[in-house]
XYZ file of C-alpha atoms in Angstrom:
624
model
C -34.119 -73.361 107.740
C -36.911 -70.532 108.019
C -34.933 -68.738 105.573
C -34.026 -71.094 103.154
C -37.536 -72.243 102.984
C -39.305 -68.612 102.633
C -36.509 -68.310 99.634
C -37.649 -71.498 98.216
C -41.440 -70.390 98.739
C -40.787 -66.983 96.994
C -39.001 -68.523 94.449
C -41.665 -70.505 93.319
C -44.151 -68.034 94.118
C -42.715 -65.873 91.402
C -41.995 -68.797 88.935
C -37.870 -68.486 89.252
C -35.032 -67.161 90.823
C -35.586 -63.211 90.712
C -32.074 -62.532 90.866
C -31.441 -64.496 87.743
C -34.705 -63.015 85.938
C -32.932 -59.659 86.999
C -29.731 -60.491 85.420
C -31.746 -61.579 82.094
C -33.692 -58.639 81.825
C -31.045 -56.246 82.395
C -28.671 -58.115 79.553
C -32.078 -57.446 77.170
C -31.694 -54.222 78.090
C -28.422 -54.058 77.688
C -28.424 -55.540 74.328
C -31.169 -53.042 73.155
C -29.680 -49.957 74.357
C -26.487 -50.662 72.285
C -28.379 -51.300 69.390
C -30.182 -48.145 69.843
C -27.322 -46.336 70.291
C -25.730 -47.313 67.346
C -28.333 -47.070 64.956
C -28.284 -43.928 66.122
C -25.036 -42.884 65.813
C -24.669 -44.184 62.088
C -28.070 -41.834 61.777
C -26.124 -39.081 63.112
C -23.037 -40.468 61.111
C -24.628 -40.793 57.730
C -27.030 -36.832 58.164
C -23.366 -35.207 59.161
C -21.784 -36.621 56.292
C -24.401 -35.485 53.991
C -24.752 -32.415 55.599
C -20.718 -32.151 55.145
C -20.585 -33.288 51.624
C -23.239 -30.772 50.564
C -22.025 -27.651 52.894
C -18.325 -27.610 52.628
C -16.705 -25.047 55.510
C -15.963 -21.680 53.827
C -12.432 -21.865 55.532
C -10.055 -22.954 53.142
C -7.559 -23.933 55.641
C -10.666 -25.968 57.896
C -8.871 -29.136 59.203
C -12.271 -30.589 57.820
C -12.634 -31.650 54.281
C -13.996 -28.962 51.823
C -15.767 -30.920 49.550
C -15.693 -34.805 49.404
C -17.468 -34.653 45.446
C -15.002 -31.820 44.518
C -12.885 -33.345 41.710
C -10.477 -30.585 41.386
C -6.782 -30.682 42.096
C -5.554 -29.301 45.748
C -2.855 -28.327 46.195
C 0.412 -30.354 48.582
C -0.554 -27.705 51.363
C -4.262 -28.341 51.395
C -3.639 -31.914 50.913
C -1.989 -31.873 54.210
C -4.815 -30.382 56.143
C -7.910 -32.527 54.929
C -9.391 -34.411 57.849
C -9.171 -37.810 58.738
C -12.620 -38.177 58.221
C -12.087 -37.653 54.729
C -9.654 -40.700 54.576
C -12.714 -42.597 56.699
C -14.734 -42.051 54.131
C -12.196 -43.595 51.363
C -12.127 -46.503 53.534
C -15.543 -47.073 52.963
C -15.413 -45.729 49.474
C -12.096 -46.903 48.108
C -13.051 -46.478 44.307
C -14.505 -42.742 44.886
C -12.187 -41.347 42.226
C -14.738 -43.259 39.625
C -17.716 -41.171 41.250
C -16.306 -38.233 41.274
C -15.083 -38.944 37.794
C -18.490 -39.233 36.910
C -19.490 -36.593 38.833
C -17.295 -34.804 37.165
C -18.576 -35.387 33.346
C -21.970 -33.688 33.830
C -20.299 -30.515 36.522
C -20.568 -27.139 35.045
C -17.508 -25.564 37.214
C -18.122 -21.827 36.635
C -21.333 -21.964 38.941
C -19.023 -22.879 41.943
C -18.381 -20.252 44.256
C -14.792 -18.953 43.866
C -13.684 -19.103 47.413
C -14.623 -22.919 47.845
C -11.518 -23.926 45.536
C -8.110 -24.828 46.629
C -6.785 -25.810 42.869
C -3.953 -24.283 40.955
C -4.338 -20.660 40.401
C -5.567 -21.033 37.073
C -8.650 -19.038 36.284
C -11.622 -21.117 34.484
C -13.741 -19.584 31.976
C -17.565 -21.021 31.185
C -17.966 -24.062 29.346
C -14.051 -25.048 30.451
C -13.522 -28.477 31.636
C -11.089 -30.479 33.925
C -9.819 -34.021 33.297
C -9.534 -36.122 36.085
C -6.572 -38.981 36.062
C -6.858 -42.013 38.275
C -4.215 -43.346 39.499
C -2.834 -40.101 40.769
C 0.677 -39.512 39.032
C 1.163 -38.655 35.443
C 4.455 -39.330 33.918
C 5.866 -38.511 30.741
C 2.712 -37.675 28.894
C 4.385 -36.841 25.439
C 1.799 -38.732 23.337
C -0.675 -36.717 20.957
C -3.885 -35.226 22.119
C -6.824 -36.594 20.294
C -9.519 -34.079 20.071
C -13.273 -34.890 19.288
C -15.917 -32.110 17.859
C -15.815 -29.030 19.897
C -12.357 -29.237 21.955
C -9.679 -27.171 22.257
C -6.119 -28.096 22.848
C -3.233 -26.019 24.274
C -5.253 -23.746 25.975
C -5.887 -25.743 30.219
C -4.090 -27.305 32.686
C -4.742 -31.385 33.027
C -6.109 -31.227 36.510
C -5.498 -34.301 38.714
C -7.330 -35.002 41.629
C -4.973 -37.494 44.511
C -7.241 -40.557 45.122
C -6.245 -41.982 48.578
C -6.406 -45.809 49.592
C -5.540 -46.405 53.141
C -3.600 -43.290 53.680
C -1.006 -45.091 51.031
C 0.291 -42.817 48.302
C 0.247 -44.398 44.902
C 2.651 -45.269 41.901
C 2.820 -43.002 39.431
C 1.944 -44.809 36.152
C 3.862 -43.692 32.354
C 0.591 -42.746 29.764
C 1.789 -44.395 26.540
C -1.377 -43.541 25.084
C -2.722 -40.075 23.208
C -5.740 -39.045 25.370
C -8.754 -38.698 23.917
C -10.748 -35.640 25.253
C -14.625 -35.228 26.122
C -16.233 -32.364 24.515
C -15.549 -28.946 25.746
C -12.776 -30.132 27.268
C -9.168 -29.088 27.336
C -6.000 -30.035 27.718
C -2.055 -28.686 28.085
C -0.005 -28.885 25.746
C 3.599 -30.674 25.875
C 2.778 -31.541 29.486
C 6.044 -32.455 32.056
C 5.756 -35.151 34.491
C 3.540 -34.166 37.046
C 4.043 -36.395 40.201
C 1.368 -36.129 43.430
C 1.464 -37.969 46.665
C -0.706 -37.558 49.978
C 0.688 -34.992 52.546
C 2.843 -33.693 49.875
C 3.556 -30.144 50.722
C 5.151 -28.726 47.547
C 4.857 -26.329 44.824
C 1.932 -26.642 42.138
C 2.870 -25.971 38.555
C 0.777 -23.282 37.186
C -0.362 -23.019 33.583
C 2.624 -20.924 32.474
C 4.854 -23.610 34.010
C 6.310 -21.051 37.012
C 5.848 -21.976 40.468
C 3.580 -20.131 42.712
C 2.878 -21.526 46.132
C -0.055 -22.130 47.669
C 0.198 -19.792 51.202
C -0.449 -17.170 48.311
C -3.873 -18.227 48.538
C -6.500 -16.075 46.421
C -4.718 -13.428 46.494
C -2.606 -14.697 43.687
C -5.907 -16.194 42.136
C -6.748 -12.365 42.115
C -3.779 -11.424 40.689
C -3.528 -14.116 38.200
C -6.934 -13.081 37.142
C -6.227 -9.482 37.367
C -3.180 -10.428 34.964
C -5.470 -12.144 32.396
C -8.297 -9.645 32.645
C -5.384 -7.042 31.920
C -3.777 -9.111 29.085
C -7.294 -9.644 27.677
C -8.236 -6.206 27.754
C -4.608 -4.643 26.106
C -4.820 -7.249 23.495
C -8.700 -6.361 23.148
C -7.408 -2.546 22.850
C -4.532 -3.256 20.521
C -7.096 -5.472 17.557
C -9.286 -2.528 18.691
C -7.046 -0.378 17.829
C -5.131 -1.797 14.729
C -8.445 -2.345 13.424
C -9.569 1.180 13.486
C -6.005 1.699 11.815
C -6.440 -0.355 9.366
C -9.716 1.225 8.553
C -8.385 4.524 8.552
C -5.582 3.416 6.206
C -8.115 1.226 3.844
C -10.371 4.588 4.007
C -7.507 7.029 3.199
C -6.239 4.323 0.497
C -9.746 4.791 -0.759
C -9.662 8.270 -0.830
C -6.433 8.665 -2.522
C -7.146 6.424 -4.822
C -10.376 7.832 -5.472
C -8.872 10.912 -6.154
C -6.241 10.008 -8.310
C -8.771 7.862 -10.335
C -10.494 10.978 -10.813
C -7.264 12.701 -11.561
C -6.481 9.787 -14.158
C -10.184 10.435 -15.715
C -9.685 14.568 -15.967
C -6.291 13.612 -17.724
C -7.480 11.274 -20.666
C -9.546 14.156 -21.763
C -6.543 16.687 -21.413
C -4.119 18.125 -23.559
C -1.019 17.723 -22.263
C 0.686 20.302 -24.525
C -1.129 23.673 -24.247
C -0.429 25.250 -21.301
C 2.329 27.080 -19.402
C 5.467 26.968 -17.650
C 4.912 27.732 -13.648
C 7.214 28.382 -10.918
C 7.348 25.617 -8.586
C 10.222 25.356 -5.643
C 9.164 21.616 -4.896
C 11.209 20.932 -8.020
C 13.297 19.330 -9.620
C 12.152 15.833 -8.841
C 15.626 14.891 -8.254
C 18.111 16.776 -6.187
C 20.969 18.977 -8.622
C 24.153 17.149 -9.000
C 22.996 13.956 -7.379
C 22.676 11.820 -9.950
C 26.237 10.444 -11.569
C 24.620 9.036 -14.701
C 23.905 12.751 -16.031
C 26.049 12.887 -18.984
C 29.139 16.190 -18.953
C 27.021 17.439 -21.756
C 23.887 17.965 -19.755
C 25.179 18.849 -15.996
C 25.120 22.208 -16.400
C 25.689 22.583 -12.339
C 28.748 20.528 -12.196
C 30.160 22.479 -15.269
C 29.557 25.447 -13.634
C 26.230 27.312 -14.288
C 25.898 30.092 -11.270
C 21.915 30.191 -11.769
C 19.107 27.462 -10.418
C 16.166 29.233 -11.613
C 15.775 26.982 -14.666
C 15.082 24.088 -12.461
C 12.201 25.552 -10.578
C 9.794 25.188 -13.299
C 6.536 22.634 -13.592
C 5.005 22.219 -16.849
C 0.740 22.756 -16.555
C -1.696 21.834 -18.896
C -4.715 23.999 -18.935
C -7.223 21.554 -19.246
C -6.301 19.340 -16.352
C -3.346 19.040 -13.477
C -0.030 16.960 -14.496
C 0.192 14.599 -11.865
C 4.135 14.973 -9.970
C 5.883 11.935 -11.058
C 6.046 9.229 -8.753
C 8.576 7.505 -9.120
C 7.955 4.346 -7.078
C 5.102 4.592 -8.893
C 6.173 4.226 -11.738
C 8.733 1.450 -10.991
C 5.602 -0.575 -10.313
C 3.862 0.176 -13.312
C 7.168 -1.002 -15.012
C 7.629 -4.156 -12.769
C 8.522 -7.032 -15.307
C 8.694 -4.427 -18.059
C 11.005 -3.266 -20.696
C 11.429 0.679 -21.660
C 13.008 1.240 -24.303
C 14.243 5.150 -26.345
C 15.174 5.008 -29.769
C 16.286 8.253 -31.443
C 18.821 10.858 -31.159
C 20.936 12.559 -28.565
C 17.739 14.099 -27.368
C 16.184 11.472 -26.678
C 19.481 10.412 -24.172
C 18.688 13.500 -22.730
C 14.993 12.203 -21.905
C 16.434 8.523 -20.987
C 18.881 10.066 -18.528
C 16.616 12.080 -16.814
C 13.596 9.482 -16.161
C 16.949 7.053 -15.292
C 18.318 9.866 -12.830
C 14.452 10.119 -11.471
C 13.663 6.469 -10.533
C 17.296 5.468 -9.401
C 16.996 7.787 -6.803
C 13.597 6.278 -5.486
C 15.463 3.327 -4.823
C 16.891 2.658 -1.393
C 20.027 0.333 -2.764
C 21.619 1.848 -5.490
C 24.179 -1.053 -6.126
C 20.881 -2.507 -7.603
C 20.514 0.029 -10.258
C 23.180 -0.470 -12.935
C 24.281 -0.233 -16.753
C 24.072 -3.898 -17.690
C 27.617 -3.491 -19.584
C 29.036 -1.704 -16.732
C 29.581 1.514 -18.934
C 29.395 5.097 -17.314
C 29.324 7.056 -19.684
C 26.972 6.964 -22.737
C 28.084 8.602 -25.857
C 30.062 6.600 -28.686
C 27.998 3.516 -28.392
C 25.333 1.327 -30.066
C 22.732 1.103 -27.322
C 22.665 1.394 -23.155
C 20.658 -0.709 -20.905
C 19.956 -0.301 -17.026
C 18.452 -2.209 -15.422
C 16.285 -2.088 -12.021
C 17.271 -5.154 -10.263
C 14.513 -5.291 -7.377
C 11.818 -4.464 -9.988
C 13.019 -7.014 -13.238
C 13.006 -3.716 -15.275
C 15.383 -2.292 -17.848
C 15.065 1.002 -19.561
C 17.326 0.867 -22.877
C 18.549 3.514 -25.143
C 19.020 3.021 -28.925
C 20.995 5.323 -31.013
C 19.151 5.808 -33.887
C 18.969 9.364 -35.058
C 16.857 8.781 -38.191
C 15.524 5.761 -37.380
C 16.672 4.863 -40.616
C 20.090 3.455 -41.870
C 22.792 5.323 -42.478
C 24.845 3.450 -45.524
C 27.594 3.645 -47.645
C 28.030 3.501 -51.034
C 31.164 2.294 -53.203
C 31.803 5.084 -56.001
C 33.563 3.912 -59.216
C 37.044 4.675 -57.763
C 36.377 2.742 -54.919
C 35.807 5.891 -51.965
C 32.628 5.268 -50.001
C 30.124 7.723 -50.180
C 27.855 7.948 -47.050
C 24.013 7.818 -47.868
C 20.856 7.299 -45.900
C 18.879 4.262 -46.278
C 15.036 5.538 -46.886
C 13.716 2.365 -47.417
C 15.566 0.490 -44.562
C 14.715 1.277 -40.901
C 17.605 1.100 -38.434
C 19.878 -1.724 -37.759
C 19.127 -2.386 -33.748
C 14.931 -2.349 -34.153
C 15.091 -5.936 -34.257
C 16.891 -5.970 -30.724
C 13.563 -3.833 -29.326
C 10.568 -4.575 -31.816
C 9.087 -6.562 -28.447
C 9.767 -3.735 -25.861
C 6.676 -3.678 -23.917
C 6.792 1.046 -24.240
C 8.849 1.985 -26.427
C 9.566 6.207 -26.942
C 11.014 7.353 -30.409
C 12.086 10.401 -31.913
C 14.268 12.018 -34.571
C 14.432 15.767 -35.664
C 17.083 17.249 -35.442
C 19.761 15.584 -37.553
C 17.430 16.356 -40.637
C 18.655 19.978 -40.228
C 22.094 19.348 -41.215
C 23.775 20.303 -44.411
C 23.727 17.203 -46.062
C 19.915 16.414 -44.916
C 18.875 19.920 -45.395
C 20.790 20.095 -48.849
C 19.489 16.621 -50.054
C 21.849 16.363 -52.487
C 23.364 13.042 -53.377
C 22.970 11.185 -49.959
C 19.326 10.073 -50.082
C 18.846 6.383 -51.554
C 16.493 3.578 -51.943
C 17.273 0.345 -53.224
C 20.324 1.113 -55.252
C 19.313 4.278 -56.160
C 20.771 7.450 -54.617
C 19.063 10.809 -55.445
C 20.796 13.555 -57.059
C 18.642 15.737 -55.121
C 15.193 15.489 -52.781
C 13.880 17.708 -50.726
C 14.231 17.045 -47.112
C 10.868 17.409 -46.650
C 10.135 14.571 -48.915
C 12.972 12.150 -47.738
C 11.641 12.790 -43.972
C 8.466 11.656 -45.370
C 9.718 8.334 -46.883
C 11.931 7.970 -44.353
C 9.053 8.393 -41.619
C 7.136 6.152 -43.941
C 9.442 3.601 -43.632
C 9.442 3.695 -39.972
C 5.569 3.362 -39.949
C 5.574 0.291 -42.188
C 8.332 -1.448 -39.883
C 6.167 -0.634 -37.021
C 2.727 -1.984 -38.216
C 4.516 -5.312 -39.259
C 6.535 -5.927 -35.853
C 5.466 -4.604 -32.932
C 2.479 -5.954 -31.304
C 0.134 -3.206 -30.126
C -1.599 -5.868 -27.800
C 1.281 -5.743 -25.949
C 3.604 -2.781 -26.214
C 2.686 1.067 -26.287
C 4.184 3.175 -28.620
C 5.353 6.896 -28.151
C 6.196 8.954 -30.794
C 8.151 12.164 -29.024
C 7.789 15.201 -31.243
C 10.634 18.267 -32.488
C 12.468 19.809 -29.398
C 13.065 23.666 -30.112
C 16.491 25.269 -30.389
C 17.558 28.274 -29.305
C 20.634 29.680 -31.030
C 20.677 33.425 -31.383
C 23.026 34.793 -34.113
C 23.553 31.911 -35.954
C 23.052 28.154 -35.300
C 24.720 25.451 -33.744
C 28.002 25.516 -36.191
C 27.759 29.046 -37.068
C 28.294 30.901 -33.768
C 25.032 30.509 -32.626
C 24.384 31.472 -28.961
C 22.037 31.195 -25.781
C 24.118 32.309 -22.650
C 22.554 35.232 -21.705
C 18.650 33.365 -21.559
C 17.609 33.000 -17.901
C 13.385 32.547 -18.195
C 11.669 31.505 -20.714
C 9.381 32.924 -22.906
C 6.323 34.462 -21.460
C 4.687 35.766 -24.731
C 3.408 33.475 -27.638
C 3.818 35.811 -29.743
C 7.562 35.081 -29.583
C 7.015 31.381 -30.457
C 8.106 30.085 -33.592
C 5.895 28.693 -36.268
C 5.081 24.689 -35.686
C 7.951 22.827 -37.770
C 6.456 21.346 -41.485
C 8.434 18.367 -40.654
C 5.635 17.801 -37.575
C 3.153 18.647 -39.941
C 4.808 15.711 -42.052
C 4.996 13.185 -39.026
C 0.992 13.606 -37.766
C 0.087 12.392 -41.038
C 2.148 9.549 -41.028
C 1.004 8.787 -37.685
C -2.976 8.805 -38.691
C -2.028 6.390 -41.321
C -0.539 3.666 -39.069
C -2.643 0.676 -37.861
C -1.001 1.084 -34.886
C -2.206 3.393 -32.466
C 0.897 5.643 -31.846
C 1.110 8.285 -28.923
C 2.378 11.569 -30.509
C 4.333 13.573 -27.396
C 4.046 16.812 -29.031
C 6.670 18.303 -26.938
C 7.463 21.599 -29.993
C 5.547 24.289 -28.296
C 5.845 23.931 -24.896
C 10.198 23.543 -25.350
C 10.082 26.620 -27.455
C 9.154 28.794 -24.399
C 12.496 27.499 -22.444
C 15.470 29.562 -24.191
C 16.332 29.527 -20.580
C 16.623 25.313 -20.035
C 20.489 24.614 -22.673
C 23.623 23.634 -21.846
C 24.852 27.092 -23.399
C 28.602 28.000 -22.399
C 28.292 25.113 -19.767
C 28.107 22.295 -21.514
C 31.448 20.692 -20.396
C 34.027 21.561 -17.557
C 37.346 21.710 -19.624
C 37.364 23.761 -22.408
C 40.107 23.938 -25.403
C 42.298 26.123 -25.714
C 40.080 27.162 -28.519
C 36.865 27.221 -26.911
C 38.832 29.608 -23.898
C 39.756 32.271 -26.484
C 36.211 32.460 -28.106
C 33.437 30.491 -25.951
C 30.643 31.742 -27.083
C 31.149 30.472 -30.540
C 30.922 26.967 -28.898
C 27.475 26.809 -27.196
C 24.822 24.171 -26.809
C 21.631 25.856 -27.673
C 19.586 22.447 -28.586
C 20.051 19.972 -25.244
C 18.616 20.423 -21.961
C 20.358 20.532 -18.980
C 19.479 18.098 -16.241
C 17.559 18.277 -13.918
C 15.527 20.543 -16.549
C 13.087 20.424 -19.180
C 13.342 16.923 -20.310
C 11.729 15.613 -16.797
C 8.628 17.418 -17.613
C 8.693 15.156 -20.881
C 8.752 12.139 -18.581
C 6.268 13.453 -16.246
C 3.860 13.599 -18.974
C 5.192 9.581 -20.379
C 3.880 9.088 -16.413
C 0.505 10.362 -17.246
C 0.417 8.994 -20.329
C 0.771 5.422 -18.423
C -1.711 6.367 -15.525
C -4.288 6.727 -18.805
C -3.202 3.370 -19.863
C -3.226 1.324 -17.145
C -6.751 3.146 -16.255
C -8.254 2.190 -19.569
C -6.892 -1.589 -19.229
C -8.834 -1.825 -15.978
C -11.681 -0.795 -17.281
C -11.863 -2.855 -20.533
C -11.084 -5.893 -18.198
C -14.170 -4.935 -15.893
C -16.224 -4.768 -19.258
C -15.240 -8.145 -20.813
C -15.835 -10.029 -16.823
């Protein structure tokens, strides 16, 4: 009873039961400490996140995550080692593949530190860009790339960041639509299906589209960058170096063709026909016997000459150096073109040798041919070959007087044979548009019945008892002229007028036992020259009395010192039984053997066209 009432007394001494007020008071306390404590744990929760997010562990295999805002791809191994906390975080963040997207946007990559980065070894350059795809699969993305202002294309990776809900891996989704890029960015071109899950632990696809896996770590990022920085340097080197080469070939270009412009501007002030024979081993331009189009007549080796000397000679101007003819050179200058010689056997002798020259230039001979298929060129009307890969032909005309050669019925009904004066040969209307065309004729006006004159000259229906040759050359040269100024267009063709080619029979001429067999150099004094043929004297003034501007080849002189350059004795391989008993009575003292003088005829024809073509280049500069 005492005790009961000195509880009762306390108890309202104090205003209540103590034990309850205890029991309140420590539940306030209770209540506040927990409160406390967690406000203070999500204070520590939220600073070590932040602290986290903004200083990501330098260990690339930390079981902590290395950057929450980093938006690049990891790899399957990494993916497998990022910390739960990471996947807390998601919780509370599902749609952080939108930040970091936008994150992402307005992230200069190249001022990350290289070790922080667990993507695919590709190496990044400045200003490069990575897409990020959300959801985190990419299937079949075949559709065009549609590029804005200042992207590239085929050049990156698409890099794809795995956004994870709830530790659940999702769907991949198909991308039926072209992507359209933000600027500076890039993208891969003909992408495969890329597929990414969490904890996947496989390869990664690098840019080439091999495999490397990720325990390579940086090392293969080194290498890989070691690789490009090696690629990039050789291929650096090699435009370094092809561009120097190409300099040095543009400069030497330059420089040769500097020097043969000034070569080309010494030789239209030149004459070509005073100078001197030289001794030159570089020649002949084409190799003896190599060259089946040479005609029995003229291949003196093949019929048996013993001695080359003859060959070894270069024709040279005083006034100026004859350029060597090139003759790929002059296949060029002849693209498109048509050559054509119209004159005598002589002038065969010239067409065969520039033919011989530029055929063997030409690296398939199957494409250099006689258009009739003929291989051997005496007996007919004309002879055309043609250049196949260059659309050229070079044509020979028979025409040794350039005039008509006629017959006339006599009262008993014979024919007497004549020579048209007044009507210039039958085939000049098959060549009147040749764009260079080379004629000559000479040496058939020495003949008995030219020389003579006597009843075989006629004009109209008149036939002359007698006229000197002299005079019928004239008319007949006349004639020529005429035909030329009315037909052939000087705006278009050039036209070459190759002069007398000297003979050198010794003790008679050609039909008389006239001979040359013994000659093995040519003439070395002038004083053993003959005097200029009046029939040349005849032709120059024709020539100045044409409106056509006609290039006279004056060839006379510069012949007459090579005694040394016929056919002689070997100008066939089977002789008669005739011929065997008495050979030298049968020589050829007026042809040229091949390879021989008539190339240094063509050589200057060459020069003749490096004038030309100079002079056209020039006019067209002026008239610009």
């Amino acid at each position: 009873m005492a005790d009961t009432t000195a509880s009762k007394q306390l108890s309202s001494i104090s205003g209540g039961n103590i034990i309850t007020d205890m029991k309140n008071l420590c539940s306030i306390l209770k209540t506040r400490r927990t409160v406390t404590f967690a406000y203070g744990f999500m204070f520590a929760f939220v600073a070590f996140t932040i602290f986290l997010a903004f200083s990501p562990s330098p260990n690339s295999s930390s079981p902590w995550f290395t950057n929450i805002f980093s938006t690049s791809t990891s790899t399957a191994s990494s993916d497998s080692h990022r910390s739960q906390f990471s996947s807390i975080f998601s919780y509370f963040v599902p749609n952080n593949t939108s930040a970091a997207t936008s994150q992402e946007q307005g992230r200069d990559f190249s001022s990350m530190p290289s070790q922080n980065t667990t993507r695919s070894n590709t190496t990044l350059s400045p200003n490069s860009r990575t897409e990020v795809k959300d959801p985190i699969s990419v299937k079949n993305l075949t559709q065009s790339t549609v590029l804005q202002p200042n992207r590239t294309s085929n050049s990156s990776v698409v890099i794809i960041e795995p956004a994870f809900a709830n530790n659940q891996t999702q769907t991949a989704v198909n991308s039926d639509k072209g992507q359209v890029l933000k600027p500076n960015q890039t993208t891969v071109a003909n992408p495969s299906t890329i597929q990414v899950a969490a904890n996947q632990s496989e390869n990664t696809p690098t840019k080439s589209g091999s495999l490397v896996k990720e325990g390579s770590g940086n090392q293969d990022k080194g290498d890989a960058g070691k690789t490009v920085s090696s690629n990039f340097t050789a291929t650096l080197e090699k435009k370094q170096s092809n561009a120097t080469k190409q300099s040095n070939e543009t400069n030497s270009g330059k420089e040769v063709k500097r020097g043969l412009d000034n070569r080309v501007h010494n030789l239209a002030n030149c004459d070509f026909f005073d100078g001197e024979w030289v001794k030159d081993d570089s020649y002949p331009l084409y190799k003896p016997g190599s060259c089946s189009l040479i005609d029995e007549q003229f291949n003196c080796i093949i019929n048996g000459r013993p001695d080359k000397d003859y060959q070894k000679y270069k024709w040279k101007p005083k006034g100026c150096t004859l350029p060597r003819l090139n003759p790929r050179h002059m296949l060029d200058m002849l693209r498109g073109k048509r050559l054509v010689f119209v004159g005598d056997s002589l002038n065969r002798n010239m067409w065969e040798s520039l033919v011989c020259i530029l055929k063997g230039s030409v690296k398939d001979q199957s494409k250099v041919f006689e258009v009739n298929g003929r291989h051997h060129f005496r007996g007919e009307a004309s002879y055309s070959f043609l250049f196949k890969d260059y659309n050229c032909t070079i044509d020979f005309f028979v025409s040794p007087f350039l005039v008509q050669e006629w017959e006339m019925p006599e009262k008993d009904g014979s024919m007497r044979e004549t020579l048209r004066l007044d009507l210039v040969g039958r085939s000049s209307s098959q060549y009147k548009s040749a764009d260079i065309i080379v004629f000559n004729t000479g040496h058939w006006w020495t003949h008995d019945k030219t020389s003579k004159g006597k009843d075989y000259y006629q004009e109209g229906s008149h036939v002359y008892n007698e006229l000197n040759v002299l005079e019928a050359f004239r008319k007949a040269l006349t004639t020529w002229a005429r035909w030329v100024d009315a037909n052939v267009d000087p705006m278009k063709s050039l036209v070459f007028f190759r002069g007398y080619s000297a003979s050198h029979f010794s003790g008679g001429q050609w039909n008389s036992g006239g001979q040359c067999d013994s000659e093995a150099e040519p003439i070395k004094n002038v004083t053993y020259l003959r005097q200029y043929p009046p029939k040349m004297l005849v032709l120059e003034k024709v020539l100045r009395n044409m409106k056509t501007h006609v290039t006279y080849l004056n060839v006379t002189q510069m012949t007459d010192y090579r005694k040394d350059g016929h056919p002689s004795v070997y100008r066939k391989q089977n002789l008669s039984p005739e011929e065997r008993k008495s050979p030298l009575h049968f020589q050829d003292c007026s042809h040229w053997c091949l390879p021989g003088v008539p190339d240094a005829w063509n050589e200057i024809l060459y020069a003749n066209l490096l004038v030309n073509e100079k002079q056209k280049q020039q006019a067209q500069k002026r008239h610009r």
